[in-house]
Amino acid sequence: MTTSYLRKATKADLPAILEIIDAAKAYLKEQGINQWQGGYPTNQDIEKDIEQKISYVLMVDGEIAATASLWPDRDVNYDDMLEGSWRGNPEDTYMSIHRIAMSSKFRGQRLSEKMMSGLFTISSELGYNELRIDTHPKNKGMQKVIANNGFEYRGIIDFNDENEVDTTRFAYQLYLN
């Protein structure tokens, strides 16, 4: 029997989270995906997420299996769509899922659904019924995870980060009922 749950990350989790992020960067590079190849996310990005209490980890049998950041309110990266449009009122607040990565040890076990479900629950508990997420156009694996978790493709954004080489991203939106 496998026990899994989502919890806020702590400073003690930083080494494990950085290991997962670094392995994810290498995995993307192996696939020829130019996402997370210019330094983003930095160790400081992850540390700041933990300090701001927006970093979460998926625990599986006592080990950190995955990580993600759940940003409250508005994300400037989602303000201007290059192509497409968001549903709803532009002034609405929402949660954004960023820096999501699965440990290579746990990849292929369909744990991303548990991770997403936990993030949805937290969003709902915090009073948000809209979530947004984005990924690189070549990141087919993440696109599948996003689609399988109910997100709707909304268009293309430019992820504004000087540490990223290729900043074009597919953007998705989900409303919790």
Short mmCIF file of C-alpha atoms in Angstrom, two decimals:
data_model
loop_
_atom_site.label_atom_id
_atom_site.label_comp_id
_atom_site.label_asym_id
_atom_site.label_seq_id
_atom_site.Cartn_x
_atom_site.Cartn_y
_atom_site.Cartn_z
CA MET A 1 0.00 0.00 0.00
CA THR A 2 1.36 3.37 -1.00
CA THR A 3 0.73 6.41 1.16
CA SER A 4 0.82 9.77 -0.60
CA TYR A 5 -0.12 13.31 0.30
CA LEU A 6 0.73 16.89 -0.58
CA ARG A 7 2.29 19.28 1.93
CA LYS A 8 4.03 22.66 2.03
CA ALA A 9 7.74 22.47 1.41
CA THR A 10 10.15 23.42 4.18
CA LYS A 11 13.77 24.61 4.10
CA ALA A 12 14.78 21.06 5.01
CA ASP A 13 13.25 19.90 1.69
CA LEU A 14 15.42 22.25 -0.40
CA PRO A 15 18.17 19.73 -1.30
CA ALA A 16 15.63 17.13 -2.46
CA ILE A 17 13.64 19.73 -4.43
CA LEU A 18 16.78 21.06 -6.13
CA GLU A 19 17.79 17.50 -7.03
CA ILE A 20 14.38 16.92 -8.64
CA ILE A 21 14.55 20.25 -10.53
CA ASP A 22 18.11 19.54 -11.78
CA ALA A 23 17.11 16.05 -12.94
CA ALA A 24 14.05 17.53 -14.70
CA LYS A 25 16.28 20.03 -16.51
CA ALA A 26 18.51 17.17 -17.69
CA TYR A 27 15.46 15.11 -18.74
CA LEU A 28 14.10 18.01 -20.81
CA LYS A 29 17.52 18.49 -22.43
CA GLU A 30 17.70 14.76 -23.30
CA GLN A 31 14.37 15.12 -25.11
CA GLY A 32 15.59 18.17 -27.05
CA ILE A 33 13.16 20.47 -25.23
CA ASN A 34 14.57 23.96 -24.77
CA GLN A 35 12.72 24.55 -21.48
CA TRP A 36 14.58 25.21 -18.20
CA GLN A 37 17.87 25.25 -20.13
CA GLY A 38 18.97 28.82 -19.37
CA GLY A 39 19.18 28.66 -15.58
CA TYR A 40 15.47 28.92 -14.74
CA PRO A 41 14.33 27.99 -12.21
CA THR A 42 17.29 29.10 -10.10
CA ASN A 43 18.06 27.80 -6.63
CA GLN A 44 17.02 31.24 -5.39
CA ASP A 45 13.63 30.90 -7.13
CA ILE A 46 13.00 27.66 -5.23
CA GLU A 47 14.26 29.11 -1.92
CA LYS A 48 11.98 32.14 -2.37
CA ASP A 49 8.98 29.88 -3.08
CA ILE A 50 9.64 28.00 0.17
CA GLU A 51 10.03 31.26 2.13
CA GLN A 52 6.77 32.60 0.63
CA LYS A 53 5.06 29.30 1.55
CA ILE A 54 3.95 28.63 -2.05
CA SER A 55 6.15 25.56 -2.63
CA TYR A 56 4.61 22.11 -2.24
CA VAL A 57 5.93 18.57 -2.30
CA LEU A 58 4.18 15.30 -3.03
CA MET A 59 5.19 12.78 -0.40
CA VAL A 60 5.09 9.09 -1.31
CA ASP A 61 5.92 6.61 1.43
CA GLY A 62 7.98 9.23 3.26
CA GLU A 63 9.95 10.42 0.21
CA ILE A 64 9.59 13.58 -1.86
CA ALA A 65 8.30 12.39 -5.23
CA ALA A 66 7.40 15.71 -6.87
CA THR A 67 7.45 19.45 -6.40
CA ALA A 68 5.45 22.45 -7.60
CA SER A 69 4.83 26.08 -6.79
CA LEU A 70 1.31 27.43 -6.45
CA TRP A 71 1.23 31.18 -7.04
CA PRO A 72 -1.75 33.13 -5.68
CA ASP A 73 -3.49 36.03 -7.41
CA ARG A 74 -2.25 37.26 -10.78
CA ASP A 75 0.82 36.25 -12.78
CA VAL A 76 2.25 38.95 -15.07
CA ASN A 77 3.31 36.24 -17.54
CA TYR A 78 -0.37 35.61 -18.24
CA ASP A 79 -1.35 39.24 -18.82
CA ASP A 80 -0.65 39.36 -22.55
CA MET A 81 -1.51 36.47 -24.80
CA LEU A 82 0.30 36.34 -28.12
CA GLU A 83 -2.44 34.11 -29.51
CA GLY A 84 -5.76 33.03 -28.01
CA SER A 85 -7.56 34.37 -24.94
CA TRP A 86 -8.49 33.51 -21.38
CA ARG A 87 -12.05 32.68 -20.36
CA GLY A 88 -13.75 34.82 -17.75
CA ASN A 89 -13.21 38.32 -16.43
CA PRO A 90 -9.64 39.65 -16.90
CA GLU A 91 -9.80 41.08 -13.36
CA ASP A 92 -10.50 37.70 -11.74
CA THR A 93 -7.85 36.24 -9.47
CA TYR A 94 -6.51 32.74 -9.99
CA MET A 95 -3.77 30.36 -8.89
CA SER A 96 -0.86 29.53 -11.21
CA ILE A 97 1.01 26.25 -11.12
CA HIS A 98 4.73 26.65 -11.84
CA ARG A 99 7.99 24.72 -11.47
CA ILE A 100 6.24 21.36 -11.41
CA ALA A 101 8.61 18.40 -11.60
CA MET A 102 8.53 14.70 -10.78
CA SER A 103 11.48 12.78 -9.36
CA SER A 104 12.93 10.39 -11.96
CA LYS A 105 12.54 7.64 -9.33
CA PHE A 106 8.76 8.12 -9.39
CA ARG A 107 8.22 8.98 -13.07
CA GLY A 108 5.66 6.86 -14.91
CA GLN A 109 3.60 5.97 -11.82
CA ARG A 110 0.73 8.36 -12.63
CA LEU A 111 1.56 10.43 -9.55
CA SER A 112 1.14 13.71 -11.43
CA GLU A 113 -2.63 13.21 -11.07
CA LYS A 114 -2.24 13.03 -7.27
CA MET A 115 -0.02 16.12 -7.37
CA MET A 116 -2.54 18.07 -9.44
CA SER A 117 -5.47 16.91 -7.32
CA GLY A 118 -3.69 18.13 -4.19
CA LEU A 119 -2.93 21.50 -5.80
CA PHE A 120 -6.59 21.81 -6.85
CA THR A 121 -7.73 21.08 -3.29
CA ILE A 122 -5.37 23.69 -1.85
CA SER A 123 -6.53 26.26 -4.43
CA SER A 124 -10.16 25.58 -3.55
CA GLU A 125 -9.45 25.79 0.19
CA LEU A 126 -7.77 29.17 -0.38
CA GLY A 127 -10.87 30.42 -2.21
CA TYR A 128 -9.69 30.16 -5.83
CA ASN A 129 -11.74 28.37 -8.46
CA GLU A 130 -9.54 29.19 -11.46
CA LEU A 131 -6.08 27.76 -12.16
CA ARG A 132 -3.59 28.46 -14.93
CA ILE A 133 -0.51 26.59 -16.10
CA ASP A 134 1.84 26.73 -19.06
CA THR A 135 4.48 24.56 -20.70
CA HIS A 136 6.87 24.52 -23.63
CA PRO A 137 5.31 23.66 -27.05
CA LYS A 138 7.64 20.63 -27.36
CA ASN A 139 6.96 19.31 -23.84
CA LYS A 140 4.43 16.68 -24.91
CA GLY A 141 4.63 14.81 -21.60
CA MET A 142 3.60 17.85 -19.58
CA GLN A 143 0.93 18.75 -22.15
CA LYS A 144 -0.55 15.28 -21.63
CA VAL A 145 -0.50 15.70 -17.82
CA ILE A 146 -2.19 19.11 -18.18
CA ALA A 147 -4.89 17.83 -20.54
CA ASN A 148 -5.50 14.67 -18.48
CA ASN A 149 -6.16 16.85 -15.44
CA GLY A 150 -8.94 18.85 -17.08
CA PHE A 151 -7.11 21.98 -18.24
CA GLU A 152 -8.25 23.64 -21.45
CA TYR A 153 -5.72 24.97 -23.97
CA ARG A 154 -6.21 28.75 -24.24
CA GLY A 155 -3.35 29.99 -26.43
CA ILE A 156 0.27 31.12 -26.47
CA ILE A 157 2.10 33.37 -24.02
CA ASP A 158 5.64 34.70 -23.80
CA PHE A 159 7.21 33.66 -20.50
CA ASN A 160 9.14 36.78 -19.56
CA ASP A 161 12.37 35.50 -17.98
CA GLU A 162 15.88 36.52 -18.96
CA ASN A 163 17.19 33.13 -17.75
CA GLU A 164 15.12 31.24 -20.32
CA VAL A 165 16.37 30.67 -23.85
CA ASP A 166 13.03 29.92 -25.51
CA THR A 167 10.13 31.77 -23.84
CA THR A 168 7.16 30.67 -25.97
CA ARG A 169 4.66 28.67 -23.88
CA PHE A 170 1.31 26.99 -24.39
CA ALA A 171 -1.14 28.34 -21.79
CA TYR A 172 -3.98 26.42 -20.14
CA GLN A 173 -6.86 27.23 -17.83
CA LEU A 174 -9.10 25.22 -15.51
CA TYR A 175 -12.19 26.18 -13.53
CA LEU A 176 -13.00 24.12 -10.46
CA ASN A 177 -16.75 23.52 -10.09
#
